[in-house]
Amino acid sequence: METFIEIKPGRKPFQRIYLGIMLWFVGKAIQAAARVDNEVKKEFKGMPANYTFSLGAFPNGPYMIVGKDDKEKVRYLGSNISKHHVDLEITLKSMKNLFVLFTFRESTPIANSRDRMIVNGDLPQACAAVRILDIVQVYLLPKPLAKLAIKRYPRWSLKRHTVDRLMVLIRTITGI
Amino acid sequence: MHIPDYYEFCCRVNIVTDHHALEKIPELLLSMGAKNPMVLTDKGVQAAGLIDIVIGAIDNKLSIKTIEDQVPPDSDLKIVNRLACVYHEKGCDAIIAVGGGSVLDTAKGINILVSEQAQDLMQFTGAGVLKQKLKPLIAVPTTAGTGSEVTSVAVIADHEKNLKMLFTSPFLLPDTAIIDPRMTLTLPPHITAATAMDAMAHAVEAYVMLSKNPLSDAHAIEAIKLICHHLVRVIKQPSDKKGRLALATAATMAGIAFSNSTVGMVHALGHSMGSVCHLPHGNCMAILLPYGLEYNLHKVEDEIAELLLPLAGEEIYACTPQKNRALKAIACIRELNQILNKATGGTHPICFKNIKDKQGNFLVTKKMLPEIARTAMGDGTIFYNPEDLDYEDCLMTIQAAWEGIPLDRSKIKQG
Ligand SMILES: [Fe+2]
């Protein structure tokens, strides 16, 4: 007889909603940055055709998935991990770990060094995905918060900090 | 001392250290219910006569089914598949792996296939896929460097698809590591130097990288002490059995340290140096180690400063003002490289531009450096480095290491 694991909704609805919104933003912002930012463009270019990657929490999410389509266009593919083939999974071991990460109490490198993440997929691509996430965080977050999230706050040109950031934010919200 | 909120430490390898540790193999294997081992090694180890010593020590107390010496310098998927078939055909029930990193990786790969009764290694890649104990595996390291006898990872290359497959699981830890100085007694001085500096890089990186913890620290510090105390003496007096045992112990301790912490940019750059220019890993480590520390200095100055004590001893540590200790520690490693260079008659390299192959051709040209930097950007160990690295940072570091000049620290970007 087959046994079914009953998936219970998380007991922390606030965390789940907060993370869902954050992941939606990150996913949309990756799609936007891939149109605006040259470095993000380059990172995606280095990935194989139709490459997809996800970020989320084990075992029941939430998740976000982004990937390249047939025409090399980067798209936010939503939050339903069972609907997509994912080449690279970056998964926090629990929703709490993801919450700590997204409330900037622990940076991505520290979370990784404390063994809170599982990376499943090719390493060079994983490195590229982490660099993309870093850049997107710099676009989305005010400097003091971004500094908590990444190792080194980058020295960007004034245009990248202002015009490009505005473009990324507009495209993130409007989805175009 | 820095104590992280969370860390894990795991080393369930039985480490048997003795001037006659090899003689314990039969007893150890029998206690695990096995008596028909495959002996796995490479041509170099075989030619150095080390297998004869191992066989002599086993002294017919086990029925060795086969001795396979086909392991290439870079572990290979095809060989793993073939040897797994041999394991079954000959009715083996254990593996005794005698060699360096590649032999150990190959042994771990074979052990996955034969224990899981599987054909395809690919299905076991990644972390935590293995769910049960594998067949008995005894590791006999012959290099005093890699520390693979106590690590839970295996890297196996699929040369046809040009892929490197990474396997991580606590079940990949060998059951027993045999540390017997007879296995390293005949290593020539320049290889002794290179492999010991690999161990040094494991210990030093384990101590300064983001995943450090008090348990890995203890192993790292002791390993550094042992290497500093014994390495130059052993180079000058290769038959120094006590010194050989100390270096082998240090390599194992450094292996425990880095597999429970991590390595960082020194290994990221070193791996790509190795894959692009086919340099021996230990040489890359020796050259790159001071640069890796210089690069991270502003982030982990206290940790590097603490390394001065095991590197230089109490007197120098006490005489050096706190603010100078980190730089002094880096200088100590450079100085050790210089001493090794002299003691090996110039064969221990101190910068990349001077390394030549047997025919006298330069192995690393300036033109190769951009490709090396690009490759390093895809190396997972970069995650654990305290400071971030982009392509320019990697390039700047290896350019300095190529020339053999200290890193211009004013050019390091500090967020
Ligand atoms: Fe190494």
Coordinates of C-alpha atoms and ligand atoms in Angstrom, one line a residue:
Chain A
M1 CA 0.0 0.0 0.0
E2 CA 1.3 3.4 -0.8
T3 CA 1.6 5.9 2.0
F4 CA 0.9 9.5 1.5
I5 CA 2.6 12.2 3.4
E6 CA 0.1 14.7 4.5
I7 CA 1.3 18.1 3.8
K8 CA 0.2 20.4 6.5
P9 CA 0.1 24.1 6.0
G10 CA 2.8 25.8 7.9
R11 CA 1.9 26.7 11.4
K12 CA 3.4 30.1 11.0
P13 CA 1.1 31.9 8.5
F14 CA 2.8 35.3 9.0
Q15 CA 6.2 33.9 8.0
R16 CA 4.8 32.1 5.1
I17 CA 3.0 35.1 3.7
Y18 CA 6.1 37.3 4.3
L19 CA 8.4 34.9 2.6
G20 CA 5.9 34.4 -0.3
I21 CA 5.9 38.1 -0.9
M22 CA 9.7 38.4 -0.6
L23 CA 10.3 35.5 -3.0
W24 CA 7.8 36.9 -5.4
F25 CA 9.8 40.2 -5.4
V26 CA 13.1 38.4 -5.8
G27 CA 11.8 36.3 -8.7
K28 CA 10.3 39.3 -10.5
A29 CA 13.4 41.4 -9.8
I30 CA 15.6 38.7 -11.3
Q31 CA 13.5 38.8 -14.4
A32 CA 13.7 42.6 -14.4
A33 CA 17.5 42.7 -13.7
A34 CA 18.1 40.2 -16.6
R35 CA 16.6 42.9 -18.9
V36 CA 18.4 45.9 -17.4
D37 CA 21.7 44.8 -15.8
N38 CA 24.7 43.8 -18.0
E39 CA 26.3 41.6 -15.3
V40 CA 23.0 39.7 -14.7
K41 CA 22.6 39.3 -18.4
K42 CA 26.1 37.9 -18.7
E43 CA 25.5 35.4 -15.9
F44 CA 22.4 34.1 -17.5
K45 CA 24.1 33.9 -20.9
G46 CA 26.7 31.5 -19.3
M47 CA 23.9 29.1 -18.3
P48 CA 22.7 26.3 -20.6
A49 CA 19.5 26.7 -22.7
N50 CA 16.2 26.5 -20.7
Y51 CA 18.1 26.5 -17.5
T52 CA 15.9 26.9 -14.4
F53 CA 16.7 27.5 -10.7
S54 CA 14.7 27.7 -7.6
L55 CA 15.1 29.2 -4.1
G56 CA 12.9 28.1 -1.3
A57 CA 12.5 26.2 2.0
F58 CA 12.4 22.5 2.7
P59 CA 10.0 20.7 2.7
N60 CA 6.9 22.6 1.9
G61 CA 8.2 25.9 0.6
P62 CA 7.5 28.6 -0.2
Y63 CA 9.6 28.6 -3.4
M64 CA 10.3 30.8 -6.4
I65 CA 11.5 29.6 -9.7
V66 CA 13.2 31.5 -12.5
G67 CA 14.6 30.3 -15.8
K68 CA 15.4 30.9 -19.4
D69 CA 12.7 30.1 -22.0
D70 CA 13.4 28.8 -25.6
K71 CA 14.2 32.3 -26.7
E72 CA 16.8 32.8 -24.0
K73 CA 14.4 35.2 -22.2
V74 CA 14.7 35.1 -18.4
R75 CA 11.3 34.6 -16.7
Y76 CA 9.9 34.4 -13.2
L77 CA 8.2 31.0 -13.4
G78 CA 6.1 31.3 -10.2
S79 CA 6.1 29.5 -6.9
N80 CA 4.9 26.0 -7.8
I81 CA 7.9 23.8 -7.8
S82 CA 6.0 20.6 -8.8
K83 CA 5.0 22.3 -12.1
H84 CA 8.6 22.9 -13.4
H85 CA 11.7 20.9 -14.0
V86 CA 14.3 22.6 -11.9
D87 CA 18.0 22.3 -12.8
L88 CA 19.4 23.9 -9.7
E89 CA 17.8 24.0 -6.3
I90 CA 18.9 26.3 -3.6
T91 CA 17.0 25.1 -0.6
L92 CA 17.1 26.3 3.0
K93 CA 16.7 23.4 5.4
S94 CA 13.6 24.9 7.0
M95 CA 11.2 27.8 6.6
K96 CA 12.7 29.3 9.8
N97 CA 16.1 29.3 8.2
L98 CA 14.7 31.1 5.2
F99 CA 12.9 33.5 7.4
V100 CA 16.1 34.3 9.3
L101 CA 17.8 34.9 5.9
F102 CA 15.1 37.1 4.6
T103 CA 14.9 39.2 7.8
F104 CA 18.6 39.9 7.3
R105 CA 19.6 38.4 10.6
E106 CA 22.0 36.0 8.8
S107 CA 23.7 36.7 5.5
T108 CA 23.6 34.2 2.6
P109 CA 27.3 33.2 3.1
I110 CA 26.8 32.8 6.9
A111 CA 23.7 30.7 6.4
N112 CA 25.6 28.6 3.9
S113 CA 28.6 28.2 6.2
R114 CA 26.3 27.1 9.0
D115 CA 25.0 24.3 6.8
R116 CA 21.5 25.7 6.6
M117 CA 21.3 25.4 2.8
I118 CA 21.3 22.5 0.4
V119 CA 22.5 23.2 -3.1
N120 CA 21.5 20.6 -5.6
G121 CA 22.9 21.1 -9.1
D122 CA 26.0 22.1 -11.0
L123 CA 28.5 24.1 -9.0
P124 CA 29.5 26.7 -11.6
Q125 CA 25.8 27.4 -12.2
A126 CA 25.2 27.6 -8.4
C127 CA 28.0 30.2 -8.1
A128 CA 26.4 32.2 -10.9
A129 CA 22.9 32.0 -9.3
V130 CA 24.3 33.3 -6.0
R131 CA 26.0 36.2 -7.8
I132 CA 22.7 37.0 -9.5
L133 CA 20.8 36.9 -6.2
D134 CA 23.5 39.2 -4.7
I135 CA 23.1 41.8 -7.4
V136 CA 19.3 41.7 -7.2
Q137 CA 19.5 42.2 -3.4
V138 CA 21.6 45.3 -4.0
Y139 CA 18.9 46.6 -6.4
L140 CA 16.0 45.8 -4.1
L141 CA 17.4 46.7 -0.7
P142 CA 18.5 49.9 0.9
K143 CA 22.3 49.9 1.5
P144 CA 22.3 49.1 5.2
L145 CA 20.1 46.1 4.7
A146 CA 21.9 44.9 1.6
K147 CA 25.2 45.1 3.6
L148 CA 23.7 42.6 6.0
A149 CA 22.7 40.2 3.3
I150 CA 25.8 40.0 1.1
K151 CA 29.6 39.8 1.7
R152 CA 30.7 43.0 0.0
Y153 CA 28.6 46.0 -1.0
P154 CA 29.6 46.6 -4.6
R155 CA 30.9 49.9 -5.9
W156 CA 28.6 50.6 -8.8
S157 CA 28.5 53.5 -11.2
L158 CA 26.0 56.3 -10.3
K159 CA 23.9 55.2 -13.3
R160 CA 23.6 51.7 -12.1
H161 CA 22.7 52.8 -8.6
T162 CA 20.0 55.3 -9.8
V163 CA 18.7 54.8 -13.3
D164 CA 19.2 51.1 -13.5
R165 CA 17.8 50.6 -10.1
L166 CA 14.7 52.6 -10.9
M167 CA 14.3 50.5 -14.1
V168 CA 14.6 47.3 -12.2
L169 CA 12.1 48.4 -9.6
I170 CA 9.6 49.6 -12.2
R171 CA 9.9 46.4 -14.2
T172 CA 9.7 44.3 -11.1
I173 CA 6.4 45.8 -10.1
T174 CA 4.9 46.1 -13.5
G175 CA 6.3 42.8 -14.7
I176 CA 7.4 44.1 -18.1
Chain B
M1 CA 37.4 32.5 20.6
H2 CA 34.7 32.6 18.0
I3 CA 31.9 30.1 18.6
P4 CA 29.3 30.0 15.8
D5 CA 25.7 29.6 16.7
Y6 CA 25.5 26.4 14.9
Y7 CA 28.0 23.9 13.6
E8 CA 28.4 20.2 13.0
F9 CA 31.5 18.1 13.4
C10 CA 31.8 14.5 12.2
C11 CA 34.7 12.3 11.9
R12 CA 33.8 8.7 12.5
V13 CA 37.0 7.2 11.0
N14 CA 39.1 4.8 13.1
I15 CA 42.6 6.3 12.7
V16 CA 45.3 3.8 13.4
T17 CA 48.7 5.4 13.7
D18 CA 51.9 3.4 14.2
H19 CA 55.3 2.7 12.6
H20 CA 53.8 -0.8 12.0
A21 CA 50.1 0.2 11.4
L22 CA 49.9 -1.8 8.2
E23 CA 50.2 -5.0 10.1
K24 CA 46.8 -4.2 11.8
I25 CA 44.9 -4.4 8.5
P26 CA 43.9 -8.1 8.6
E27 CA 42.6 -7.8 12.2
L28 CA 40.7 -4.6 11.4
L29 CA 39.1 -6.0 8.2
L30 CA 38.2 -9.3 9.8
S31 CA 36.5 -7.4 12.6
M32 CA 34.3 -5.8 10.0
G33 CA 33.4 -9.3 8.6
A34 CA 35.5 -9.0 5.4
K35 CA 38.4 -11.1 4.3
N36 CA 38.5 -10.8 0.5
P37 CA 39.8 -7.3 -0.2
M38 CA 40.5 -5.6 -3.5
V39 CA 43.7 -3.6 -3.2
L40 CA 43.4 -0.4 -5.2
T41 CA 46.3 1.8 -6.1
D42 CA 48.1 3.6 -9.0
K43 CA 51.1 2.9 -11.1
G44 CA 53.3 5.3 -9.2
V45 CA 52.6 3.8 -5.8
Q46 CA 53.1 0.3 -7.2
A47 CA 56.4 1.3 -8.8
A48 CA 57.6 2.8 -5.5
G49 CA 57.3 -0.7 -4.0
L50 CA 54.7 0.4 -1.5
I51 CA 52.2 -2.3 -2.5
D52 CA 54.9 -4.9 -1.7
I53 CA 55.1 -3.5 1.8
V54 CA 51.4 -3.6 2.3
I55 CA 51.1 -7.2 1.0
G56 CA 54.0 -8.2 3.2
A57 CA 52.3 -6.7 6.2
I58 CA 49.0 -8.5 5.4
D59 CA 51.1 -11.7 5.3
N60 CA 48.5 -14.1 3.9
K61 CA 46.1 -13.3 6.7
L62 CA 43.5 -12.1 4.2
S63 CA 42.8 -13.5 0.8
I64 CA 43.5 -10.6 -1.5
K65 CA 41.4 -11.2 -4.6
T66 CA 43.0 -8.7 -6.9
I67 CA 45.5 -5.8 -7.0
E68 CA 44.4 -3.0 -9.3
D69 CA 46.9 -0.3 -10.2
Q70 CA 45.0 1.4 -13.0
V71 CA 43.8 4.4 -11.2
P72 CA 44.7 7.5 -13.2
P73 CA 46.1 10.7 -11.6
D74 CA 42.6 12.2 -12.1
S75 CA 39.8 9.9 -11.0
D76 CA 37.7 8.7 -13.9
L77 CA 34.1 7.5 -14.2
K78 CA 34.9 4.7 -16.7
I79 CA 37.6 3.3 -14.5
V80 CA 35.3 3.3 -11.5
N81 CA 32.6 1.4 -13.5
R82 CA 35.1 -1.1 -14.8
L83 CA 36.7 -1.7 -11.4
A84 CA 33.2 -2.1 -9.8
C85 CA 32.7 -5.0 -12.3
V86 CA 36.0 -6.5 -11.3
Y87 CA 35.1 -6.2 -7.6
H88 CA 32.0 -8.3 -8.3
E89 CA 33.7 -10.8 -10.6
K90 CA 36.5 -11.6 -8.2
G91 CA 34.1 -11.9 -5.3
C92 CA 35.7 -9.0 -3.2
D93 CA 34.0 -7.9 0.0
A94 CA 36.2 -4.8 0.9
I95 CA 38.6 -2.3 -0.6
I96 CA 42.0 -1.4 0.7
A97 CA 42.9 1.9 -1.1
V98 CA 46.6 2.7 -1.1
G99 CA 47.5 6.1 -2.6
G100 CA 46.6 9.8 -2.7
G101 CA 43.4 11.7 -3.5
S102 CA 42.6 10.1 -6.8
V103 CA 42.9 6.5 -5.5
L104 CA 40.7 7.4 -2.5
D105 CA 38.1 9.1 -4.7
T106 CA 38.1 6.1 -7.0
A107 CA 37.7 3.7 -4.1
K108 CA 34.8 5.7 -2.8
G109 CA 33.1 5.7 -6.2
I110 CA 33.6 1.9 -6.6
N111 CA 32.3 1.4 -3.0
I112 CA 29.1 3.3 -3.9
L113 CA 28.4 1.1 -6.9
V114 CA 29.2 -2.2 -5.3
S115 CA 27.4 -1.5 -2.0
E116 CA 24.3 -0.1 -3.7
Q117 CA 24.3 -2.8 -6.4
A118 CA 24.0 0.0 -8.9
Q119 CA 25.3 0.6 -12.5
D120 CA 25.1 4.3 -12.7
L121 CA 27.1 6.5 -10.4
M122 CA 25.2 9.6 -11.6
Q123 CA 22.2 8.8 -9.5
F124 CA 24.2 9.3 -6.3
T125 CA 25.7 12.7 -7.0
G126 CA 25.1 15.6 -4.7
A127 CA 24.7 15.7 -0.9
G128 CA 23.0 13.2 1.3
V129 CA 21.8 10.8 -1.4
L130 CA 23.4 7.7 0.2
K131 CA 21.2 6.3 3.0
Q132 CA 23.1 3.3 4.3
K133 CA 26.6 2.1 5.3
L134 CA 28.8 1.0 2.5
K135 CA 31.1 -2.0 2.3
P136 CA 34.3 -1.9 4.4
L137 CA 36.9 0.6 3.1
I138 CA 40.4 1.0 4.5
A139 CA 42.4 4.0 3.4
V140 CA 46.2 3.9 3.4
P141 CA 47.4 7.4 2.4
T142 CA 50.7 7.6 0.7
T143 CA 51.2 11.3 0.3
A144 CA 50.7 13.1 3.7
G145 CA 48.7 15.8 2.1
T146 CA 45.2 15.4 0.7
G147 CA 43.5 14.2 3.9
S148 CA 41.1 12.2 1.8
E149 CA 41.3 9.4 4.3
V150 CA 39.1 11.5 6.6
T151 CA 36.9 13.4 4.2
S152 CA 33.3 12.5 3.3
V153 CA 33.5 13.7 -0.3
A154 CA 34.6 12.1 -3.5
V155 CA 35.2 13.9 -6.8
I156 CA 34.9 11.7 -9.9
A157 CA 35.4 13.1 -13.4
D158 CA 33.3 12.0 -16.4
H159 CA 35.9 12.8 -19.1
E160 CA 33.5 12.0 -21.9
K161 CA 31.0 14.6 -20.8
N162 CA 33.7 16.9 -19.4
L163 CA 32.0 16.9 -16.0
K164 CA 33.2 16.6 -12.4
M165 CA 30.7 14.8 -10.2
L166 CA 30.7 15.6 -6.5
F167 CA 29.5 13.1 -3.9
T168 CA 29.1 14.0 -0.3
S169 CA 27.9 11.8 2.5
P170 CA 29.2 10.7 5.9
F171 CA 29.0 7.2 4.5
L172 CA 31.9 8.0 2.2
L173 CA 34.2 8.3 5.2
P174 CA 36.5 5.3 5.2
D175 CA 36.0 2.9 8.1
T176 CA 39.7 3.0 8.9
A177 CA 42.7 5.2 8.0
I178 CA 46.1 3.6 8.4
I179 CA 48.8 6.1 9.1
D180 CA 52.1 4.3 8.6
P181 CA 55.3 6.3 8.0
R182 CA 56.6 3.6 5.7
M183 CA 54.2 4.8 3.1
T184 CA 55.7 8.3 2.9
L185 CA 59.4 7.4 3.6
T186 CA 60.4 7.3 0.0
L187 CA 58.6 10.5 -1.1
P188 CA 61.2 12.8 -2.8
P189 CA 61.8 16.1 -1.1
H190 CA 59.9 18.3 -3.5
I191 CA 56.8 16.1 -3.3
T192 CA 57.1 16.0 0.5
A193 CA 57.2 19.8 0.5
A194 CA 54.2 20.2 -1.9
T195 CA 52.0 17.7 -0.2
A196 CA 52.8 19.1 3.3
M197 CA 51.9 22.6 2.0
D198 CA 48.6 21.2 0.8
A199 CA 48.0 20.0 4.3
M200 CA 49.1 23.4 5.6
A201 CA 46.6 25.1 3.3
H202 CA 43.8 22.8 4.5
A203 CA 44.6 23.7 8.1
V204 CA 45.1 27.4 7.5
E205 CA 42.0 27.8 5.4
A206 CA 39.9 25.7 7.8
Y207 CA 41.0 28.2 10.5
V208 CA 40.1 31.4 8.7
M209 CA 37.1 30.5 6.6
L210 CA 33.5 31.2 7.5
S211 CA 32.6 27.7 8.6
K212 CA 35.3 27.5 11.3
N213 CA 34.4 26.1 14.7
P214 CA 36.2 25.3 17.9
L215 CA 36.6 21.6 17.0
S216 CA 38.0 22.2 13.6
D217 CA 40.2 25.0 15.0
A218 CA 41.8 22.6 17.4
H219 CA 42.7 20.2 14.6
A220 CA 43.9 23.0 12.4
I221 CA 46.2 24.5 15.0
E222 CA 47.8 21.2 15.9
A223 CA 48.3 20.3 12.3
I224 CA 50.1 23.6 11.6
K225 CA 52.3 23.1 14.6
L226 CA 53.3 19.7 13.5
I227 CA 54.1 20.8 9.9
C228 CA 56.2 23.8 11.0
H229 CA 58.1 21.6 13.5
H230 CA 58.9 18.7 11.2
L231 CA 58.7 19.6 7.5
V232 CA 62.1 21.2 7.0
R233 CA 63.8 18.5 9.1
V234 CA 62.2 15.8 7.0
I235 CA 63.2 17.4 3.8
K236 CA 66.8 17.5 5.0
Q237 CA 66.6 14.0 6.5
P238 CA 64.1 12.0 4.4
S239 CA 64.5 8.8 6.5
D240 CA 63.3 10.6 9.7
K241 CA 60.6 8.1 10.6
K242 CA 59.3 10.1 13.5
G243 CA 59.1 13.2 11.3
R244 CA 57.3 11.3 8.6
L245 CA 54.7 10.1 11.1
A246 CA 54.3 13.6 12.4
L247 CA 53.7 14.9 8.9
A248 CA 51.2 12.1 8.1
T249 CA 49.4 12.8 11.3
A250 CA 49.3 16.5 10.5
A251 CA 47.8 15.8 7.0
T252 CA 45.1 13.7 8.6
M253 CA 44.4 16.4 11.2
A254 CA 44.2 19.1 8.6
G255 CA 41.9 16.8 6.6
I256 CA 39.6 16.5 9.7
A257 CA 39.8 20.3 10.1
F258 CA 38.8 21.3 6.6
S259 CA 36.2 18.7 6.1
N260 CA 34.4 20.0 9.2
S261 CA 35.1 23.7 8.3
T262 CA 35.8 24.4 4.7
V263 CA 38.5 25.6 2.4
G264 CA 38.2 28.9 0.5
M265 CA 39.8 31.0 -2.2
V266 CA 43.2 29.4 -2.1
H267 CA 41.6 26.1 -3.1
A268 CA 39.2 27.8 -5.6
L269 CA 42.2 29.4 -7.4
G270 CA 44.3 26.3 -6.9
H271 CA 41.7 24.0 -8.4
S272 CA 41.4 26.1 -11.5
M273 CA 45.2 26.4 -11.8
G274 CA 45.3 22.6 -11.6
S275 CA 42.6 22.1 -14.2
V276 CA 43.8 24.7 -16.7
C277 CA 47.6 24.2 -16.4
H278 CA 47.9 20.7 -15.0
L279 CA 50.0 21.8 -12.1
P280 CA 50.5 19.6 -9.0
H281 CA 47.9 20.6 -6.4
G282 CA 50.4 21.0 -3.6
N283 CA 52.5 23.5 -5.6
C284 CA 49.5 25.6 -6.2
M285 CA 48.6 25.6 -2.5
A286 CA 52.1 26.6 -1.4
I287 CA 52.2 29.5 -3.8
L288 CA 48.7 30.7 -3.3
L289 CA 48.3 30.4 0.5
P290 CA 50.0 33.7 1.4
Y291 CA 47.9 35.5 -1.3
G292 CA 44.7 34.0 0.0
L293 CA 45.5 35.3 3.5
E294 CA 46.5 38.7 2.2
Y295 CA 43.3 39.1 0.3
N296 CA 41.1 38.2 3.3
L297 CA 43.3 40.1 5.8
H298 CA 40.8 43.0 6.4
K299 CA 38.0 40.5 7.2
V300 CA 39.8 38.0 9.3
E301 CA 42.8 39.7 10.7
D302 CA 42.3 38.3 14.2
E303 CA 42.2 34.8 13.0
I304 CA 45.3 35.1 10.9
A305 CA 47.1 36.8 13.8
E306 CA 46.3 33.8 16.0
L307 CA 48.0 31.6 13.4
L308 CA 51.3 33.2 14.2
L309 CA 51.6 31.1 17.4
P310 CA 51.6 27.7 15.7
L311 CA 53.5 29.0 12.7
A312 CA 56.3 30.7 14.5
G313 CA 56.3 29.6 18.2
E314 CA 55.7 31.4 21.5
E315 CA 58.8 33.6 21.4
I316 CA 58.1 35.3 18.1
Y317 CA 54.4 35.4 18.9
A318 CA 55.1 37.2 22.2
C319 CA 57.6 39.6 20.7
T320 CA 55.3 40.7 17.8
P321 CA 52.8 43.4 18.7
Q322 CA 49.2 42.4 18.1
K323 CA 48.7 44.7 15.1
N324 CA 51.6 43.1 13.3
R325 CA 50.8 39.5 14.0
A326 CA 48.6 38.8 11.0
L327 CA 51.2 40.2 8.5
K328 CA 53.9 38.4 10.3
A329 CA 52.0 35.1 10.0
I330 CA 51.7 35.6 6.3
A331 CA 55.4 36.4 6.1
C332 CA 56.2 33.2 8.0
I333 CA 54.4 31.1 5.3
R334 CA 56.4 33.0 2.6
E335 CA 59.6 32.3 4.5
L336 CA 58.7 28.6 4.8
N337 CA 58.3 28.5 1.0
Q338 CA 61.7 30.1 0.6
I339 CA 63.3 27.6 3.0
L340 CA 61.7 24.7 1.2
N341 CA 62.8 26.1 -2.2
K342 CA 66.4 26.2 -1.0
A343 CA 66.2 22.8 0.7
T344 CA 64.8 21.1 -2.4
G345 CA 67.4 22.6 -4.7
G346 CA 64.9 25.0 -6.3
T347 CA 62.3 22.4 -7.1
H348 CA 59.7 23.7 -4.6
P349 CA 58.3 26.7 -6.6
I350 CA 57.6 30.1 -5.0
C351 CA 55.8 31.7 -7.9
F352 CA 54.0 30.4 -11.0
K353 CA 56.1 32.0 -13.7
N354 CA 59.1 29.8 -12.8
I355 CA 57.4 26.4 -12.9
K356 CA 58.6 24.2 -15.8
D357 CA 57.8 20.7 -16.9
K358 CA 60.4 18.0 -17.4
Q359 CA 61.2 19.2 -20.9
G360 CA 61.9 22.7 -19.6
N361 CA 58.7 24.3 -20.9
F362 CA 56.9 26.9 -18.8
L363 CA 53.7 25.4 -17.4
V364 CA 51.8 28.7 -16.7
T365 CA 52.0 31.5 -19.2
K366 CA 50.6 34.9 -18.6
K367 CA 48.0 34.3 -21.4
M368 CA 46.4 31.5 -19.3
L369 CA 45.6 33.7 -16.3
P370 CA 42.3 35.0 -17.5
E371 CA 41.0 31.5 -18.2
I372 CA 42.1 30.4 -14.7
A373 CA 40.3 33.4 -13.1
R374 CA 37.1 32.6 -15.1
T375 CA 37.3 28.9 -14.0
A376 CA 37.8 29.9 -10.4
M377 CA 34.5 31.9 -10.4
G378 CA 32.6 28.6 -10.8
D379 CA 34.4 26.8 -7.9
G380 CA 32.1 26.2 -5.0
T381 CA 34.8 26.9 -2.3
I382 CA 34.5 30.6 -3.2
F383 CA 31.2 30.7 -1.2
Y384 CA 33.0 30.1 2.0
N385 CA 35.7 32.7 1.5
P386 CA 35.3 35.6 4.0
E387 CA 35.6 38.3 1.4
D388 CA 33.8 38.2 -1.9
L389 CA 35.7 37.7 -5.2
D390 CA 34.8 38.7 -8.7
Y391 CA 36.6 38.0 -11.9
E392 CA 39.0 40.9 -11.5
D393 CA 39.8 40.0 -7.9
C394 CA 40.7 36.5 -9.0
L395 CA 42.8 37.7 -11.8
M396 CA 44.6 40.3 -9.7
T397 CA 45.5 37.6 -7.1
I398 CA 46.9 35.1 -9.6
Q399 CA 48.8 37.8 -11.5
A400 CA 50.6 38.6 -8.3
A401 CA 51.2 35.0 -7.5
W402 CA 52.5 34.5 -11.0
E403 CA 55.0 37.3 -10.6
G404 CA 55.8 36.3 -7.0
I405 CA 55.2 39.8 -5.7
P406 CA 53.0 40.5 -2.6
L407 CA 49.4 41.5 -3.3
D408 CA 48.8 45.2 -3.6
R409 CA 46.4 45.5 -0.7
S410 CA 45.2 49.0 -1.7
K411 CA 43.6 47.4 -4.7
I412 CA 41.4 45.0 -2.8
K413 CA 37.8 46.1 -2.9
Q414 CA 36.4 46.4 0.6
G415 CA 32.6 46.9 0.3
Ligands
FE1 FE 44.0 20.7 -1.0

